[in-house]
Tab-separated table of N, CA and C in Angstrom:
chain	number	residue	atom	x	y	z
A	11	UNK	N	-9.592	2.983	15.897
A	11	UNK	CA	-9.064	3.095	14.546
A	11	UNK	C	-8.230	1.844	14.262
A	12	UNK	N	-8.425	1.280	13.086
A	12	UNK	CA	-7.720	0.050	12.740
A	12	UNK	C	-6.244	0.318	12.423
A	13	UNK	N	-5.458	-0.735	12.459
A	13	UNK	CA	-4.038	-0.631	12.157
A	13	UNK	C	-3.814	-0.199	10.715
A	14	UNK	N	-4.675	-0.645	9.816
A	14	UNK	CA	-4.545	-0.249	8.412
A	14	UNK	C	-4.769	1.253	8.251
A	15	UNK	N	-5.751	1.789	8.958
A	15	UNK	CA	-6.010	3.230	8.885
A	15	UNK	C	-4.842	4.022	9.467
A	16	UNK	N	-4.263	3.524	10.544
A	16	UNK	CA	-3.105	4.186	11.139
A	16	UNK	C	-1.933	4.150	10.164
A	17	UNK	N	-1.731	3.032	9.505
A	17	UNK	CA	-0.659	2.924	8.515
A	17	UNK	C	-0.866	3.868	7.348
A	18	UNK	N	-2.107	3.977	6.895
A	18	UNK	CA	-2.432	4.897	5.810
A	18	UNK	C	-2.171	6.340	6.233
A	19	UNK	N	-2.599	6.713	7.414
A	19	UNK	CA	-2.380	8.069	7.907
A	19	UNK	C	-0.894	8.358	8.117
A	20	UNK	N	-0.149	7.379	8.584
A	20	UNK	CA	1.293	7.571	8.774
A	20	UNK	C	1.993	7.795	7.439
A	21	UNK	N	1.639	7.017	6.439
A	21	UNK	CA	2.230	7.198	5.118
A	21	UNK	C	1.889	8.553	4.523
A	22	UNK	N	0.657	8.976	4.710
A	22	UNK	CA	0.254	10.280	4.187
A	22	UNK	C	0.927	11.413	4.959
A	23	UNK	N	1.100	11.252	6.255
A	23	UNK	CA	1.779	12.279	7.049
A	23	UNK	C	3.233	12.421	6.608
A	24	UNK	N	3.882	11.307	6.320
A	24	UNK	CA	5.252	11.373	5.807
A	24	UNK	C	5.299	12.062	4.452
A	25	UNK	N	4.290	11.803	3.636
A	25	UNK	CA	4.219	12.468	2.339
A	25	UNK	C	4.041	13.972	2.473
A	26	UNK	N	3.170	14.390	3.396
A	26	UNK	CA	2.971	15.822	3.606
A	26	UNK	C	4.206	16.462	4.227
A	27	UNK	N	4.929	15.723	5.058
A	27	UNK	CA	6.147	16.262	5.655
A	27	UNK	C	7.208	16.506	4.582
A	28	UNK	N	7.230	15.689	3.549
A	28	UNK	CA	8.180	15.857	2.460
A	28	UNK	C	7.657	16.716	1.329
A	29	UNK	N	6.544	17.366	1.550
A	29	UNK	CA	5.867	18.144	0.509
A	29	UNK	C	6.647	19.412	0.155
A	30	UNK	N	7.008	19.527	-1.106
A	30	UNK	CA	7.662	20.745	-1.573
A	30	UNK	C	7.022	21.278	-2.840
A	31	UNK	N	5.939	20.670	-3.284
A	31	UNK	CA	5.177	21.269	-4.358
A	31	UNK	C	4.751	20.348	-5.476
A	32	UNK	N	3.613	20.690	-6.063
A	32	UNK	CA	3.150	20.169	-7.326
A	32	UNK	C	2.844	18.691	-7.430
A	33	UNK	N	3.018	18.221	-8.644
A	33	UNK	CA	2.655	16.862	-9.033
A	33	UNK	C	3.489	15.810	-8.301
A	34	UNK	N	4.774	16.080	-8.111
A	34	UNK	CA	5.647	15.106	-7.464
A	34	UNK	C	5.263	14.912	-6.002
A	35	UNK	N	4.817	15.961	-5.359
A	35	UNK	CA	4.336	15.831	-3.980
A	35	UNK	C	3.083	14.964	-3.941
A	36	UNK	N	2.201	15.140	-4.912
A	36	UNK	CA	1.003	14.309	-5.006
A	36	UNK	C	1.388	12.835	-5.132
A	37	UNK	N	2.334	12.545	-6.027
A	37	UNK	CA	2.771	11.149	-6.197
A	37	UNK	C	3.422	10.602	-4.937
A	38	UNK	N	4.211	11.433	-4.259
A	38	UNK	CA	4.850	11.003	-3.020
A	38	UNK	C	3.802	10.643	-1.970
A	39	UNK	N	2.790	11.475	-1.813
A	39	UNK	CA	1.720	11.202	-0.849
A	39	UNK	C	0.958	9.940	-1.242
A	40	UNK	N	0.678	9.783	-2.518
A	40	UNK	CA	-0.040	8.603	-2.991
A	40	UNK	C	0.749	7.325	-2.725
A	41	UNK	N	2.011	7.312	-3.086
A	41	UNK	CA	2.843	6.112	-2.915
A	41	UNK	C	3.020	5.781	-1.436
A	42	UNK	N	3.332	6.781	-0.620
A	42	UNK	CA	3.517	6.512	0.801
A	42	UNK	C	2.208	6.110	1.477
A	43	UNK	N	1.097	6.636	1.015
A	43	UNK	CA	-0.192	6.217	1.545
A	43	UNK	C	-0.498	4.763	1.231
A	44	UNK	N	-0.208	4.345	0.014
A	44	UNK	CA	-0.430	2.951	-0.377
A	44	UNK	C	0.503	2.022	0.397
A	45	UNK	N	1.765	2.425	0.544
A	45	UNK	CA	2.711	1.613	1.321
A	45	UNK	C	2.237	1.495	2.766
A	46	UNK	N	1.792	2.599	3.338
A	46	UNK	CA	1.280	2.563	4.704
A	46	UNK	C	0.060	1.675	4.834
A	47	UNK	N	-0.823	1.713	3.846
A	47	UNK	CA	-2.008	0.864	3.861
A	47	UNK	C	-1.633	-0.614	3.786
A	48	UNK	N	-0.704	-0.954	2.914
A	48	UNK	CA	-0.279	-2.359	2.772
A	48	UNK	C	0.376	-2.851	4.051
A	49	UNK	N	1.257	-2.044	4.635
A	49	UNK	CA	1.916	-2.440	5.886
A	49	UNK	C	0.878	-2.600	6.995
A	50	UNK	N	-0.077	-1.690	7.055
A	50	UNK	CA	-1.129	-1.805	8.062
A	50	UNK	C	-1.957	-3.062	7.889
A	51	UNK	N	-2.300	-3.386	6.651
A	51	UNK	CA	-3.065	-4.618	6.392
A	51	UNK	C	-2.262	-5.868	6.737
A	52	UNK	N	-0.952	-5.840	6.462
A	52	UNK	CA	-0.099	-6.972	6.813
A	52	UNK	C	-0.039	-7.154	8.328
A	53	UNK	N	0.107	-6.063	9.059
A	53	UNK	CA	0.164	-6.143	10.516
A	53	UNK	C	-1.164	-6.577	11.122
A	54	UNK	N	-2.271	-6.200	10.482
A	54	UNK	CA	-3.596	-6.566	10.959
A	54	UNK	C	-3.930	-8.023	10.663
A	55	UNK	N	-3.252	-8.601	9.677
A	55	UNK	CA	-3.519	-9.979	9.303
A	55	UNK	C	-4.545	-10.119	8.200
A	56	UNK	N	-5.000	-8.999	7.621
A	56	UNK	CA	-5.973	-9.047	6.538
A	56	UNK	C	-5.344	-9.402	5.204
A	57	UNK	N	-4.027	-9.309	5.126
A	57	UNK	CA	-3.299	-9.534	3.884
A	57	UNK	C	-2.071	-10.352	4.214
A	58	UNK	N	-1.731	-11.308	3.361
A	58	UNK	CA	-0.532	-12.109	3.609
A	58	UNK	C	0.508	-11.838	2.527
A	59	UNK	N	1.766	-11.970	2.905
A	59	UNK	CA	2.858	-11.758	1.958
A	59	UNK	C	2.768	-12.776	0.832
A	60	UNK	N	2.342	-13.977	1.152
A	60	UNK	CA	2.228	-15.035	0.151
A	60	UNK	C	1.217	-14.663	-0.934
A	61	UNK	N	0.115	-14.008	-0.542
A	61	UNK	CA	-0.879	-13.616	-1.539
A	61	UNK	C	-0.374	-12.477	-2.415
A	62	UNK	N	0.546	-11.666	-1.903
A	62	UNK	CA	1.134	-10.609	-2.718
A	62	UNK	C	2.129	-11.166	-3.731
A	63	UNK	N	2.894	-12.178	-3.313
A	63	UNK	CA	3.915	-12.743	-4.189
A	63	UNK	C	3.337	-13.725	-5.204
A	64	UNK	N	2.277	-14.429	-4.822
A	64	UNK	CA	1.667	-15.440	-5.695
A	64	UNK	C	0.156	-15.209	-5.751
A	65	UNK	N	-0.297	-14.203	-6.475
A	65	UNK	CA	-1.721	-13.861	-6.459
A	65	UNK	C	-2.637	-14.920	-7.072
A	66	UNK	N	-2.127	-15.772	-7.929
A	66	UNK	CA	-2.973	-16.776	-8.588
A	66	UNK	C	-2.696	-18.181	-8.101
A	67	UNK	N	-2.190	-18.331	-6.905
A	67	UNK	CA	-1.813	-19.657	-6.418
A	67	UNK	C	-3.031	-20.573	-6.236
A	68	UNK	N	-4.230	-20.014	-6.059
A	68	UNK	CA	-5.418	-20.831	-5.885
A	68	UNK	C	-6.035	-21.301	-7.186
A	69	UNK	N	-5.647	-20.713	-8.300
A	69	UNK	CA	-6.228	-21.077	-9.586
A	69	UNK	C	-5.459	-22.221	-10.223
A	70	UNK	N	-6.184	-23.011	-10.999
A	70	UNK	CA	-5.534	-24.078	-11.761
A	70	UNK	C	-4.997	-23.497	-13.062
A	71	UNK	N	-3.826	-23.930	-13.431
A	71	UNK	CA	-3.236	-23.467	-14.681
A	71	UNK	C	-3.651	-24.363	-15.830
A	72	UNK	N	-3.830	-23.771	-16.980
A	72	UNK	CA	-4.248	-24.551	-18.158
A	72	UNK	C	-3.093	-24.753	-19.084
């Protein structure tokens, strides 16, 4: 299992641990899952912090 998948599962597990009901629990699981996925991708090297902060750095500006 890749590090990104582990990060995603960890974020979702934290969301389910904090689950107390309804729509807000859904949002909590979604947000923590995305955070876990991003952290996993950063640790795996598939994503760089620089690309998150400057997404258009490769494009020429007009």
